């Protein structure tokens, strides 16, 4: 791959990689491409690999491998991803991480939508895109940046609010106005903001309540509902979509099986909206949802031996960020790391850590979304 002279040769090299990777390509002639790598065995026909196999030999792999997703010079003019599946028909890889079970929502939507209208992006535009995506969510507890789909809930939320009592309806309507105007990101300025947007505060207070109220009777003891995992969030979306879902649910999850009544989405949403309003009204001591901007959380960098050594505002961004321009004269790269990766740490005379002068070299870049030029030219 490193000696490839064109995209086709690069693809031939990518086909030899045995592990699952997202591999992108670009050259100085303006060509771009993507290959999903890995050897994916072809299973015997008629067996669902998500379920236990009989063990009789009938379900053995065929000895062939399935083709992987790839593209060269797509019509949309870009390739993008953020730990999502390679294509809609790619099977979800085996794994127990509930934040990597896919569905209609994935944080990659932030990049896909942001790039949809972009043209001729230069270095500065790419840097701004990273800042925009970084503000889309937090590592904890909104790792997958669910706010991008907030507006999908607004029709059902508005319908539920209409059933509220006269005393509660004004505040609920104010909350819905905030959510309607919200861009879905946790913060506007990922570098400087010390408080979340009001929409983030409201949505992140309401969403776990609504998900728990919907699924607790079915999944008690299976889900702890402390976080809204990706798998449960996507099931929640299918419940909202109802009959128009591409994969309709098999039952009315909004109905609480522990009660004789048949609950609906309106019942669940009204109940959890009222709970959210009560909690936030008490927390902020007012009934002005525009002012409900919770303090922003922080990422704490902890050394295994010495504990916390640095911090920054919480954001939803990768550990290693690089931007490479492929100019006619060659490649020029820029990167961000959270901390110096090879700085020496030793104990001083007072048994306190003494950090190498370069240990924190890259942290200001990481905190401020600025970049260190790479030694490629």
XYZ file of C-alpha atoms in Angstrom:
377
model
C 0.000 0.000 0.000
C 2.824 2.419 0.823
C 4.356 1.873 -2.622
C 1.079 2.001 -4.567
C 1.179 4.226 -7.653
C -2.603 4.653 -7.930
C -5.901 3.871 -6.236
C -6.251 0.449 -7.848
C -2.863 -0.693 -6.536
C -3.731 0.697 -3.113
C -6.940 -1.352 -3.166
C -4.990 -4.500 -4.009
C -2.851 -3.924 -0.946
C -5.869 -3.183 1.250
C -7.375 -6.536 0.251
C -4.480 -8.296 2.000
C -5.194 -6.779 5.426
C -6.783 -9.427 7.654
C -8.180 -7.155 10.378
C -11.196 -4.860 10.165
C -10.090 -1.297 9.408
C -11.463 1.803 7.698
C -8.818 2.700 5.114
C -8.943 5.876 3.039
C -6.907 6.980 0.052
C -6.074 10.248 -1.674
C -3.456 11.328 -4.181
C -2.081 14.540 -5.666
C -4.212 14.058 -8.790
C -7.441 14.563 -6.844
C -8.496 10.915 -6.572
C -9.999 9.632 -3.332
C -11.130 6.205 -2.195
C -12.171 4.005 0.699
C -11.704 0.328 1.520
C -13.115 -1.664 4.396
C -10.458 -4.262 5.119
C -10.520 -7.654 6.789
C -11.156 -11.280 5.918
C -14.867 -11.907 6.443
C -15.651 -15.632 6.049
C -18.674 -16.650 4.012
C -21.088 -18.536 6.246
C -23.207 -21.490 5.215
C -26.499 -20.468 3.644
C -29.562 -20.641 5.852
C -27.845 -19.924 9.175
C -27.957 -16.643 11.075
C -24.451 -15.960 12.445
C -25.974 -13.971 15.319
C -27.443 -17.191 16.731
C -25.771 -20.372 18.060
C -24.894 -22.862 15.321
C -25.770 -26.586 15.522
C -22.208 -27.910 15.798
C -22.941 -30.831 13.467
C -20.720 -29.644 10.627
C -23.576 -28.426 8.464
C -22.870 -24.775 9.279
C -19.127 -24.764 8.577
C -17.684 -21.804 6.703
C -17.451 -22.321 2.968
C -13.765 -21.443 2.739
C -14.522 -18.307 0.740
C -14.466 -14.692 1.892
C -17.130 -12.056 1.360
C -16.283 -8.910 -0.621
C -15.760 -5.767 1.443
C -17.214 -2.333 0.801
C -15.039 0.017 -1.241
C -15.395 3.073 -3.448
C -13.171 5.230 -5.666
C -14.126 8.828 -6.466
C -17.728 8.717 -5.186
C -20.179 11.113 -6.832
C -20.741 13.026 -3.590
C -17.090 14.082 -3.658
C -15.953 12.796 -0.264
C -15.653 9.745 1.953
C -16.261 10.028 5.668
C -16.814 7.933 8.763
C -16.631 7.972 12.541
C -16.393 4.331 13.675
C -19.595 3.505 11.808
C -20.305 0.484 9.603
C -18.714 0.448 6.170
C -22.104 0.219 4.431
C -25.739 -0.371 5.434
C -25.529 -4.039 4.443
C -22.298 -4.688 6.354
C -22.975 -6.967 9.298
C -22.263 -5.499 12.696
C -18.989 -7.079 13.853
C -19.210 -9.405 16.818
C -18.668 -7.585 20.079
C -20.263 -6.761 23.394
C -19.780 -2.989 23.409
C -23.367 -1.653 23.444
C -22.198 1.683 22.036
C -21.150 -0.012 18.796
C -24.421 -1.696 17.918
C -25.665 0.220 14.948
C -28.984 1.487 13.633
C -30.535 4.610 12.126
C -28.497 6.902 14.359
C -24.737 7.119 14.476
C -22.487 10.042 15.354
C -21.051 9.798 11.823
C -24.209 11.642 10.731
C -22.594 14.848 12.016
C -19.784 14.563 9.484
C -22.013 13.288 6.696
C -24.407 16.221 7.008
C -21.668 18.809 7.539
C -19.820 17.680 4.411
C -22.944 17.394 2.274
C -22.925 21.058 1.234
C -19.185 21.683 1.544
C -17.167 22.583 -1.539
C -13.410 22.855 -2.106
C -12.506 22.521 1.560
C -9.093 23.920 2.397
C -6.970 23.436 5.503
C -8.875 26.026 7.536
C -12.240 24.526 6.576
C -11.082 21.086 7.742
C -9.904 22.538 11.032
C -13.271 24.244 11.522
C -15.052 20.979 10.739
C -13.122 19.275 13.543
C -14.173 22.006 15.981
C -17.778 21.724 14.843
C -17.821 17.945 15.308
C -16.002 18.213 18.634
C -18.874 20.275 20.010
C -21.454 17.758 18.830
C -21.408 15.795 22.062
C -19.428 14.868 25.118
C -17.411 11.797 25.868
C -19.605 11.245 28.916
C -22.533 10.837 28.995
C -23.376 11.672 25.365
C -20.578 9.856 23.579
C -22.621 9.214 20.445
C -23.913 12.783 20.078
C -27.621 11.973 19.994
C -28.648 15.626 19.687
C -28.472 15.493 15.898
C -31.792 13.615 15.929
C -33.529 15.780 18.531
C -35.843 17.236 15.903
C -37.060 13.721 15.062
C -38.684 13.675 18.498
C -40.300 17.114 18.306
C -43.609 16.063 16.675
C -44.210 13.431 19.361
C -43.046 15.787 22.116
C -45.339 18.553 20.875
C -48.270 16.150 20.680
C -47.656 14.989 24.240
C -47.357 18.561 25.548
C -50.825 19.370 24.226
C -52.241 16.974 26.809
C -50.592 18.808 29.706
C -52.649 20.684 32.242
C -53.094 24.430 31.922
C -50.610 25.034 34.745
C -47.821 22.975 33.119
C -48.313 23.713 29.439
C -46.596 27.159 29.300
C -43.314 25.810 30.682
C -43.400 22.719 28.467
C -43.970 24.901 25.414
C -40.977 27.053 26.362
C -38.850 23.903 26.628
C -39.998 22.759 23.195
C -39.139 26.164 21.741
C -35.587 25.775 23.041
C -35.315 22.286 21.550
C -36.740 23.497 18.223
C -34.063 26.202 17.964
C -31.230 23.955 19.159
C -28.648 22.784 16.610
C -28.155 19.508 18.486
C -24.609 20.206 19.675
C -23.562 20.259 23.296
C -21.691 23.547 22.957
C -21.286 26.257 20.325
C -17.615 27.069 20.981
C -15.877 23.778 21.757
C -12.739 25.581 22.993
C -14.146 28.323 25.235
C -17.697 27.519 26.351
C -17.889 26.652 30.040
C -21.589 25.750 29.930
C -23.676 23.454 27.782
C -26.348 24.792 25.481
C -29.805 24.856 27.040
C -31.031 22.377 24.435
C -28.348 19.921 25.505
C -29.311 20.322 29.166
C -33.000 19.692 28.493
C -32.522 16.858 26.012
C -29.968 15.010 28.145
C -32.242 15.271 31.186
C -35.297 14.068 29.254
C -33.871 11.324 27.017
C -32.702 8.841 29.710
C -36.020 9.287 31.510
C -38.019 8.585 28.358
C -35.919 5.564 27.413
C -36.166 4.113 30.915
C -39.925 4.694 31.083
C -40.306 2.957 27.722
C -38.159 -0.120 28.300
C -37.782 -0.664 32.041
C -40.640 -3.161 32.255
C -39.122 -5.273 29.459
C -35.401 -4.907 30.255
C -35.216 -4.584 34.043
C -32.088 -6.401 35.196
C -30.647 -6.336 31.667
C -30.166 -2.579 31.208
C -29.149 -0.284 34.062
C -30.476 2.828 32.229
C -27.716 5.001 33.700
C -26.663 5.785 30.133
C -28.635 5.597 26.921
C -26.650 3.001 25.023
C -26.543 3.135 21.242
C -28.434 -0.135 20.835
C -31.282 1.034 23.070
C -31.392 4.488 21.484
C -31.808 2.989 18.025
C -34.546 0.675 19.290
C -36.198 3.768 20.770
C -36.094 5.424 17.336
C -37.786 2.393 15.813
C -40.530 2.692 18.420
C -41.012 6.364 17.508
C -41.069 5.574 13.785
C -43.768 2.969 14.296
C -45.094 1.349 11.133
C -42.886 3.470 8.851
C -39.707 2.065 10.417
C -37.573 0.025 8.027
C -37.541 -2.580 10.800
C -40.821 -2.227 12.751
C -40.804 -3.344 16.376
C -42.766 -6.426 17.383
C -44.752 -4.843 20.224
C -45.839 -1.592 21.823
C -42.864 -0.908 24.073
C -44.516 2.274 25.327
C -47.125 0.146 27.087
C -46.122 -0.672 30.661
C -46.719 -4.396 31.006
C -47.003 -4.011 34.788
C -50.198 -1.940 34.598
C -53.690 -2.803 33.311
C -53.774 0.348 31.157
C -52.391 0.554 27.616
C -49.856 3.389 27.656
C -48.913 5.265 24.480
C -46.011 7.393 23.340
C -47.995 10.474 24.415
C -48.285 9.071 27.931
C -44.565 8.310 28.185
C -43.442 11.611 26.685
C -45.783 13.744 28.789
C -44.773 11.972 31.997
C -41.051 12.373 31.311
C -41.393 15.955 30.054
C -43.100 16.912 33.300
C -40.405 15.144 35.316
C -37.697 16.944 33.329
C -39.387 20.316 33.799
C -39.675 19.748 37.540
C -36.044 18.704 37.973
C -34.583 21.556 35.900
C -36.908 24.190 37.333
C -35.709 23.250 40.808
C -32.058 22.989 39.764
C -31.916 26.404 38.069
C -34.499 28.037 40.362
C -36.464 29.581 37.505
C -38.934 28.799 34.730
C -36.834 30.186 31.893
C -35.511 27.181 29.904
C -33.282 29.440 27.792
C -31.161 29.959 30.910
C -30.901 26.256 31.722
C -27.260 25.922 30.732
C -25.605 23.309 32.923
C -21.888 23.588 33.774
C -19.761 21.836 31.195
C -17.958 18.690 32.296
C -14.218 18.126 31.879
C -11.908 15.418 30.634
C -9.351 14.596 33.325
C -6.064 13.097 32.150
C -4.956 10.595 34.783
C -1.508 9.068 35.012
C -1.579 5.459 36.216
C 0.872 6.241 39.006
C 0.466 9.947 39.718
C -3.254 10.534 39.248
C -4.666 13.646 37.529
C -2.033 15.589 35.586
C -4.088 17.726 33.167
C -7.624 18.583 32.115
C -9.651 20.133 29.295
C -13.273 20.831 28.458
C -15.210 17.701 27.624
C -15.877 17.140 23.939
C -16.591 14.371 21.462
C -13.401 14.006 19.489
C -10.727 11.447 18.702
C -7.488 11.038 20.615
C -5.312 11.512 17.545
C -6.341 14.014 14.883
C -4.410 14.569 11.675
C -5.085 16.631 8.574
C -2.976 15.902 5.497
C -2.986 18.108 2.405
C -1.926 16.371 -0.787
C -0.439 19.227 -2.769
C 1.116 18.870 -6.232
C 4.529 19.220 -4.588
C 3.779 16.524 -1.987
C 2.054 15.816 1.312
C 1.885 18.333 4.150
C 0.421 17.170 7.444
C -0.805 18.666 10.707
C -1.717 16.820 13.900
C -3.058 17.059 17.451
C -2.259 14.803 20.403
C -3.548 15.190 23.979
C -0.157 14.791 25.694
C 3.466 14.220 24.772
C 3.651 10.501 24.065
C 7.270 9.900 25.066
C 7.990 12.410 27.805
C 9.930 11.094 30.798
C 8.283 11.130 34.243
C 10.474 10.616 37.310
C 10.265 11.165 41.054
C 11.815 14.277 42.529
C 13.500 14.643 45.894
C 10.117 15.226 47.543
C 8.691 12.063 45.911
C 6.514 14.164 43.643
C 6.497 13.578 39.875
C 8.886 15.554 37.710
C 7.662 15.704 34.124
C 9.919 15.964 31.119
C 9.728 19.397 29.502
C 8.078 17.851 26.437
C 5.444 15.813 28.273
C 2.806 18.522 27.855
C 3.993 19.911 24.499
C 0.915 18.841 22.527
C -1.753 19.487 25.153
C -2.331 23.179 24.240
C -2.952 22.109 20.635
C -5.412 19.458 21.776
C -7.233 21.845 24.109
C -7.433 24.699 21.600
C -7.974 22.737 18.376
C -4.729 23.988 16.900
C -2.243 21.815 15.042
C 1.445 20.934 15.042
C 2.998 20.646 11.604
C 4.162 17.105 10.862
C 7.586 16.356 9.442
C 6.439 15.234 6.015
C 8.011 17.922 3.828
